[in-house]
Amino acid sequence: MSTPVLALGRSSFGDPANKGNLLPIEEAHALLHEWVPNERLRLHMKQVAAVMKAWATEREGADETTAGKWELAGLLHDADWEKHPEAHCRIIIEELEKRNIDPEILHCIASHGPKHFGVEPQNTMDRMIYVFDELSGFIHAAALIRPTRYEGMDVKGILKKLKTPSFAAQVSRDDINDAISRVDTPLEEIIQFIIDHQKDVQ
Ligand SMILES: [Fe+2]
Ligand SMILES: [Fe+2]
């Protein structure tokens, strides 16, 4: 098997002693603004953050701190993409390691593209960021071409677009299928959850 270009070359991140250390959410948003001038890319991360937090709370029964971890991982997972595409994931993880952030958040960020970064999702938080990342962007792309955006959007329409290779061609259907194969929730249910929870994110 060939080594992916962006492979991180490691599977352990951060220091276990930092468990429970979260970046205050205002600080995370400030960092996002500093690192990601592109508004559309920032919106992608805010959407993934909202969906991650909602899933943790509503589907995993997570407490506030745990839901905050899911949210932070979503919010920062692509924070180095715009300025350092050639070192995507590596830079943001190093930055967060310097800030002594909870290792689970770092591992989650590193899990958002197993084929790219060479890190396998281990827990539910890891698996869900992988599930949500491409699908969230795909659903937003579908909303942008609808006159009513998210209003009246249904799962069927999204499934149809997923089967249309020319629509949002850069979104890897293989990654989506691989991510979905790792969780117990059907694709249809995940799509509906994303529609419901990212439609109002700005
Ligand atoms: Fe990414
Ligand atoms: Fe992403």
PDB file of C-alpha atoms and ligand atoms in Angstrom:
ATOM      1  CA  MET A   1       0.000   0.000   0.000  1.00  0.00           C
ATOM      2  CA  SER A   2       1.348   3.433  -0.871  1.00  0.00           C
ATOM      3  CA  THR A   3       1.799   6.041   1.827  1.00  0.00           C
ATOM      4  CA  PRO A   4      -0.681   8.905   1.577  1.00  0.00           C
ATOM      5  CA  VAL A   5       0.932  12.271   0.823  1.00  0.00           C
ATOM      6  CA  LEU A   6      -0.442  13.914   3.957  1.00  0.00           C
ATOM      7  CA  ALA A   7       0.214  10.933   6.234  1.00  0.00           C
ATOM      8  CA  LEU A   8       0.919  12.100   9.757  1.00  0.00           C
ATOM      9  CA  GLY A   9       3.225   9.170  10.432  1.00  0.00           C
ATOM     10  CA  ARG A  10       1.951   8.696  13.953  1.00  0.00           C
ATOM     11  CA  SER A  11      -1.178   7.574  15.710  1.00  0.00           C
ATOM     12  CA  SER A  12      -0.783   9.052  19.146  1.00  0.00           C
ATOM     13  CA  PHE A  13      -1.395  12.718  19.777  1.00  0.00           C
ATOM     14  CA  GLY A  14      -1.035  15.104  22.670  1.00  0.00           C
ATOM     15  CA  ASP A  15      -0.324  14.272  26.281  1.00  0.00           C
ATOM     16  CA  PRO A  16      -2.754  12.140  28.328  1.00  0.00           C
ATOM     17  CA  ALA A  17      -2.114  14.538  31.209  1.00  0.00           C
ATOM     18  CA  ASN A  18      -4.056  17.163  29.225  1.00  0.00           C
ATOM     19  CA  LYS A  19      -7.301  15.195  29.316  1.00  0.00           C
ATOM     20  CA  GLY A  20     -10.195  17.566  29.860  1.00  0.00           C
ATOM     21  CA  ASN A  21      -8.333  20.634  28.562  1.00  0.00           C
ATOM     22  CA  LEU A  22     -10.523  22.464  26.100  1.00  0.00           C
ATOM     23  CA  LEU A  23      -9.850  25.685  24.266  1.00  0.00           C
ATOM     24  CA  PRO A  24     -12.504  28.233  25.280  1.00  0.00           C
ATOM     25  CA  ILE A  25     -14.947  28.377  22.368  1.00  0.00           C
ATOM     26  CA  GLU A  26     -14.448  32.154  21.840  1.00  0.00           C
ATOM     27  CA  GLU A  27     -10.708  31.541  21.564  1.00  0.00           C
ATOM     28  CA  ALA A  28     -11.304  28.739  19.073  1.00  0.00           C
ATOM     29  CA  HIS A  29     -13.448  31.057  16.942  1.00  0.00           C
ATOM     30  CA  ALA A  30     -10.750  33.761  17.118  1.00  0.00           C
ATOM     31  CA  LEU A  31      -8.132  31.224  16.019  1.00  0.00           C
ATOM     32  CA  LEU A  32     -10.390  30.156  13.182  1.00  0.00           C
ATOM     33  CA  HIS A  33     -10.692  33.751  11.954  1.00  0.00           C
ATOM     34  CA  GLU A  34      -6.950  34.240  12.151  1.00  0.00           C
ATOM     35  CA  TRP A  35      -6.136  31.044  10.294  1.00  0.00           C
ATOM     36  CA  VAL A  36      -8.959  30.860   7.781  1.00  0.00           C
ATOM     37  CA  PRO A  37      -9.677  34.071   5.862  1.00  0.00           C
ATOM     38  CA  ASN A  38     -12.015  32.182   3.515  1.00  0.00           C
ATOM     39  CA  GLU A  39     -15.530  32.649   4.828  1.00  0.00           C
ATOM     40  CA  ARG A  40     -16.951  29.644   3.038  1.00  0.00           C
ATOM     41  CA  LEU A  41     -14.338  27.366   4.532  1.00  0.00           C
ATOM     42  CA  ARG A  42     -15.025  28.842   7.967  1.00  0.00           C
ATOM     43  CA  LEU A  43     -18.705  28.124   7.467  1.00  0.00           C
ATOM     44  CA  HIS A  44     -17.872  24.496   6.625  1.00  0.00           C
ATOM     45  CA  MET A  45     -16.089  24.144   9.951  1.00  0.00           C
ATOM     46  CA  LYS A  46     -18.870  25.867  11.879  1.00  0.00           C
ATOM     47  CA  GLN A  47     -21.376  23.512  10.280  1.00  0.00           C
ATOM     48  CA  VAL A  48     -19.354  20.416  11.146  1.00  0.00           C
ATOM     49  CA  ALA A  49     -18.962  21.801  14.691  1.00  0.00           C
ATOM     50  CA  ALA A  50     -22.718  22.330  15.067  1.00  0.00           C
ATOM     51  CA  VAL A  51     -23.557  18.868  13.781  1.00  0.00           C
ATOM     52  CA  MET A  52     -20.876  17.230  15.967  1.00  0.00           C
ATOM     53  CA  LYS A  53     -22.088  19.024  19.088  1.00  0.00           C
ATOM     54  CA  ALA A  54     -25.729  18.204  18.364  1.00  0.00           C
ATOM     55  CA  TRP A  55     -24.935  14.541  17.744  1.00  0.00           C
ATOM     56  CA  ALA A  56     -22.954  14.282  20.994  1.00  0.00           C
ATOM     57  CA  THR A  57     -25.776  15.840  22.983  1.00  0.00           C
ATOM     58  CA  GLU A  58     -28.819  14.316  21.312  1.00  0.00           C
ATOM     59  CA  ARG A  59     -27.557  10.920  20.245  1.00  0.00           C
ATOM     60  CA  GLU A  60     -24.740  10.084  22.650  1.00  0.00           C
ATOM     61  CA  GLY A  61     -26.157  11.723  25.778  1.00  0.00           C
ATOM     62  CA  ALA A  62     -22.886  13.616  26.234  1.00  0.00           C
ATOM     63  CA  ASP A  63     -22.427  16.108  29.069  1.00  0.00           C
ATOM     64  CA  GLU A  64     -21.440  19.701  28.333  1.00  0.00           C
ATOM     65  CA  THR A  65     -17.677  19.109  28.490  1.00  0.00           C
ATOM     66  CA  THR A  66     -17.814  16.092  26.199  1.00  0.00           C
ATOM     67  CA  ALA A  67     -20.109  17.866  23.746  1.00  0.00           C
ATOM     68  CA  GLY A  68     -17.608  20.747  23.863  1.00  0.00           C
ATOM     69  CA  LYS A  69     -14.858  18.364  22.725  1.00  0.00           C
ATOM     70  CA  TRP A  70     -16.930  17.199  19.757  1.00  0.00           C
ATOM     71  CA  GLU A  71     -17.670  20.816  18.884  1.00  0.00           C
ATOM     72  CA  LEU A  72     -14.019  21.913  19.081  1.00  0.00           C
ATOM     73  CA  ALA A  73     -12.822  19.049  16.921  1.00  0.00           C
ATOM     74  CA  GLY A  74     -15.407  19.981  14.287  1.00  0.00           C
ATOM     75  CA  LEU A  75     -14.629  23.662  14.483  1.00  0.00           C
ATOM     76  CA  LEU A  76     -10.885  23.299  13.988  1.00  0.00           C
ATOM     77  CA  HIS A  77     -10.521  20.166  11.861  1.00  0.00           C
ATOM     78  CA  ASP A  78      -9.583  22.094   8.682  1.00  0.00           C
ATOM     79  CA  ALA A  79      -8.080  25.173  10.367  1.00  0.00           C
ATOM     80  CA  ASP A  80      -4.717  24.747   8.591  1.00  0.00           C
ATOM     81  CA  TRP A  81      -6.130  23.784   5.198  1.00  0.00           C
ATOM     82  CA  GLU A  82      -6.216  27.245   3.615  1.00  0.00           C
ATOM     83  CA  LYS A  83      -2.702  28.348   4.546  1.00  0.00           C
ATOM     84  CA  HIS A  84      -0.931  24.982   4.637  1.00  0.00           C
ATOM     85  CA  PRO A  85      -2.691  22.576   2.261  1.00  0.00           C
ATOM     86  CA  GLU A  86       0.528  20.575   1.858  1.00  0.00           C
ATOM     87  CA  ALA A  87       0.717  19.990   5.607  1.00  0.00           C
ATOM     88  CA  HIS A  88      -3.007  19.820   6.311  1.00  0.00           C
ATOM     89  CA  CYS A  89      -3.828  18.335   9.704  1.00  0.00           C
ATOM     90  CA  ARG A  90      -0.192  18.215  10.840  1.00  0.00           C
ATOM     91  CA  ILE A  91      -0.030  21.969  11.529  1.00  0.00           C
ATOM     92  CA  ILE A  92      -3.312  22.296  13.375  1.00  0.00           C
ATOM     93  CA  ILE A  93      -2.508  19.280  15.533  1.00  0.00           C
ATOM     94  CA  GLU A  94       0.901  20.716  16.429  1.00  0.00           C
ATOM     95  CA  GLU A  95      -0.691  24.074  17.267  1.00  0.00           C
ATOM     96  CA  LEU A  96      -3.230  22.424  19.550  1.00  0.00           C
ATOM     97  CA  GLU A  97      -0.546  20.236  21.142  1.00  0.00           C
ATOM     98  CA  LYS A  98       1.349  23.438  22.009  1.00  0.00           C
ATOM     99  CA  ARG A  99      -1.813  24.680  23.680  1.00  0.00           C
ATOM    100  CA  ASN A 100      -2.062  21.471  25.764  1.00  0.00           C
ATOM    101  CA  ILE A 101      -5.425  20.473  24.356  1.00  0.00           C
ATOM    102  CA  ASP A 102      -7.164  17.198  25.284  1.00  0.00           C
ATOM    103  CA  PRO A 103      -5.601  14.352  23.231  1.00  0.00           C
ATOM    104  CA  GLU A 104      -9.038  13.001  22.264  1.00  0.00           C
ATOM    105  CA  ILE A 105      -9.737  16.213  20.351  1.00  0.00           C
ATOM    106  CA  LEU A 106      -6.428  15.889  18.523  1.00  0.00           C
ATOM    107  CA  HIS A 107      -7.050  12.241  17.666  1.00  0.00           C
ATOM    108  CA  CYS A 108     -10.523  13.145  16.415  1.00  0.00           C
ATOM    109  CA  ILE A 109      -9.132  15.851  14.116  1.00  0.00           C
ATOM    110  CA  ALA A 110      -6.498  13.397  12.860  1.00  0.00           C
ATOM    111  CA  SER A 111      -9.284  10.879  12.112  1.00  0.00           C
ATOM    112  CA  HIS A 112     -11.226  12.998   9.650  1.00  0.00           C
ATOM    113  CA  GLY A 113      -9.554  11.455   6.616  1.00  0.00           C
ATOM    114  CA  PRO A 114      -8.047   8.016   7.242  1.00  0.00           C
ATOM    115  CA  LYS A 115      -6.886   7.657   3.634  1.00  0.00           C
ATOM    116  CA  HIS A 116      -5.148  11.038   3.723  1.00  0.00           C
ATOM    117  CA  PHE A 117      -3.677  11.155   7.197  1.00  0.00           C
ATOM    118  CA  GLY A 118      -3.151   7.451   7.846  1.00  0.00           C
ATOM    119  CA  VAL A 119      -4.980   7.571  11.184  1.00  0.00           C
ATOM    120  CA  GLU A 120      -7.875   5.198  11.852  1.00  0.00           C
ATOM    121  CA  PRO A 121     -10.916   6.477  13.752  1.00  0.00           C
ATOM    122  CA  GLN A 122     -11.024   4.742  17.144  1.00  0.00           C
ATOM    123  CA  ASN A 123     -14.028   5.976  19.086  1.00  0.00           C
ATOM    124  CA  THR A 124     -17.482   7.312  18.223  1.00  0.00           C
ATOM    125  CA  MET A 125     -16.313  10.923  18.117  1.00  0.00           C
ATOM    126  CA  ASP A 126     -13.591   9.954  15.601  1.00  0.00           C
ATOM    127  CA  ARG A 127     -16.008   7.973  13.456  1.00  0.00           C
ATOM    128  CA  MET A 128     -18.627  10.716  13.420  1.00  0.00           C
ATOM    129  CA  ILE A 129     -16.273  13.486  12.293  1.00  0.00           C
ATOM    130  CA  TYR A 130     -15.304  11.232   9.387  1.00  0.00           C
ATOM    131  CA  VAL A 131     -18.995  10.611   8.616  1.00  0.00           C
ATOM    132  CA  PHE A 132     -19.979  14.278   8.857  1.00  0.00           C
ATOM    133  CA  ASP A 133     -17.049  15.977   7.120  1.00  0.00           C
ATOM    134  CA  GLU A 134     -17.702  15.192   3.442  1.00  0.00           C
ATOM    135  CA  LEU A 135     -21.471  14.789   3.824  1.00  0.00           C
ATOM    136  CA  SER A 136     -21.870  18.168   5.492  1.00  0.00           C
ATOM    137  CA  GLY A 137     -20.055  19.903   2.642  1.00  0.00           C
ATOM    138  CA  PHE A 138     -21.989  17.904   0.076  1.00  0.00           C
ATOM    139  CA  ILE A 139     -25.350  18.831   1.581  1.00  0.00           C
ATOM    140  CA  HIS A 140     -24.330  22.480   1.747  1.00  0.00           C
ATOM    141  CA  ALA A 141     -23.330  22.381  -1.935  1.00  0.00           C
ATOM    142  CA  ALA A 142     -26.791  20.981  -2.674  1.00  0.00           C
ATOM    143  CA  ALA A 143     -28.426  23.768  -0.641  1.00  0.00           C
ATOM    144  CA  LEU A 144     -26.528  26.460  -2.524  1.00  0.00           C
ATOM    145  CA  ILE A 145     -28.046  25.489  -5.862  1.00  0.00           C
ATOM    146  CA  ARG A 146     -31.620  25.430  -4.497  1.00  0.00           C
ATOM    147  CA  PRO A 147     -33.548  28.736  -4.605  1.00  0.00           C
ATOM    148  CA  THR A 148     -34.989  27.954  -1.157  1.00  0.00           C
ATOM    149  CA  ARG A 149     -31.652  26.621   0.163  1.00  0.00           C
ATOM    150  CA  TYR A 150     -32.349  24.218   3.081  1.00  0.00           C
ATOM    151  CA  GLU A 151     -36.064  24.933   3.124  1.00  0.00           C
ATOM    152  CA  GLY A 152     -37.942  21.866   1.909  1.00  0.00           C
ATOM    153  CA  MET A 153     -34.743  19.912   1.271  1.00  0.00           C
ATOM    154  CA  ASP A 154     -35.269  16.164   1.565  1.00  0.00           C
ATOM    155  CA  VAL A 155     -33.088  13.109   1.996  1.00  0.00           C
ATOM    156  CA  LYS A 156     -34.183  11.611  -1.318  1.00  0.00           C
ATOM    157  CA  GLY A 157     -32.804  14.566  -3.287  1.00  0.00           C
ATOM    158  CA  ILE A 158     -29.444  14.260  -1.551  1.00  0.00           C
ATOM    159  CA  LEU A 159     -29.269  10.518  -2.198  1.00  0.00           C
ATOM    160  CA  LYS A 160     -29.967  11.179  -5.862  1.00  0.00           C
ATOM    161  CA  LYS A 161     -27.182  13.763  -6.037  1.00  0.00           C
ATOM    162  CA  LEU A 162     -24.771  11.338  -4.372  1.00  0.00           C
ATOM    163  CA  LYS A 163     -25.451   8.968  -7.268  1.00  0.00           C
ATOM    164  CA  THR A 164     -24.724  11.743  -9.769  1.00  0.00           C
ATOM    165  CA  PRO A 165     -20.918  11.733 -10.113  1.00  0.00           C
ATOM    166  CA  SER A 166     -20.813  15.132 -11.838  1.00  0.00           C
ATOM    167  CA  PHE A 167     -22.485  16.889  -8.879  1.00  0.00           C
ATOM    168  CA  ALA A 168     -19.897  18.155  -6.364  1.00  0.00           C
ATOM    169  CA  ALA A 169     -17.461  15.833  -8.098  1.00  0.00           C
ATOM    170  CA  GLN A 170     -14.672  16.709  -5.646  1.00  0.00           C
ATOM    171  CA  VAL A 171     -16.589  15.050  -2.804  1.00  0.00           C
ATOM    172  CA  SER A 172     -15.344  11.491  -2.525  1.00  0.00           C
ATOM    173  CA  ARG A 173     -18.245   9.018  -2.577  1.00  0.00           C
ATOM    174  CA  ASP A 174     -15.746   6.328  -1.589  1.00  0.00           C
ATOM    175  CA  ASP A 175     -14.890   8.238   1.595  1.00  0.00           C
ATOM    176  CA  ILE A 176     -18.587   8.689   2.393  1.00  0.00           C
ATOM    177  CA  ASN A 177     -19.298   4.985   1.891  1.00  0.00           C
ATOM    178  CA  ASP A 178     -16.264   3.993   3.928  1.00  0.00           C
ATOM    179  CA  ALA A 179     -17.234   6.355   6.766  1.00  0.00           C
ATOM    180  CA  ILE A 180     -20.848   5.162   6.818  1.00  0.00           C
ATOM    181  CA  SER A 181     -19.741   1.519   6.854  1.00  0.00           C
ATOM    182  CA  ARG A 182     -18.090   2.159  10.231  1.00  0.00           C
ATOM    183  CA  VAL A 183     -21.227   3.325  12.070  1.00  0.00           C
ATOM    184  CA  ASP A 184     -24.579   1.718  12.897  1.00  0.00           C
ATOM    185  CA  THR A 185     -26.739   4.631  11.762  1.00  0.00           C
ATOM    186  CA  PRO A 186     -28.115   4.438   8.197  1.00  0.00           C
ATOM    187  CA  LEU A 187     -26.985   7.046   5.679  1.00  0.00           C
ATOM    188  CA  GLU A 188     -30.554   8.397   5.307  1.00  0.00           C
ATOM    189  CA  GLU A 189     -30.756   9.179   9.020  1.00  0.00           C
ATOM    190  CA  ILE A 190     -27.369  10.894   9.005  1.00  0.00           C
ATOM    191  CA  ILE A 191     -28.366  13.056   6.035  1.00  0.00           C
ATOM    192  CA  GLN A 192     -31.576  14.146   7.771  1.00  0.00           C
ATOM    193  CA  PHE A 193     -29.631  14.944  10.944  1.00  0.00           C
ATOM    194  CA  ILE A 194     -27.176  17.109   9.018  1.00  0.00           C
ATOM    195  CA  ILE A 195     -29.949  18.976   7.177  1.00  0.00           C
ATOM    196  CA  ASP A 196     -31.738  19.671  10.471  1.00  0.00           C
ATOM    197  CA  HIS A 197     -28.680  20.861  12.357  1.00  0.00           C
ATOM    198  CA  GLN A 198     -26.641  22.845   9.890  1.00  0.00           C
ATOM    199  CA  LYS A 199     -29.372  24.773   8.125  1.00  0.00           C
ATOM    200  CA  ASP A 200     -29.247  27.732  10.489  1.00  0.00           C
ATOM    201  CA  VAL A 201     -25.492  27.893  11.034  1.00  0.00           C
ATOM    202  CA  GLN A 202     -23.974  31.155   9.849  1.00  0.00           C
TER     203      GLN A 202
HETATM  204 FE    FE B   1      -9.713  18.197   5.977  1.00  0.00          FE
HETATM  205 FE    FE B   2     -13.642  19.353   6.406  1.00  0.00          FE
END
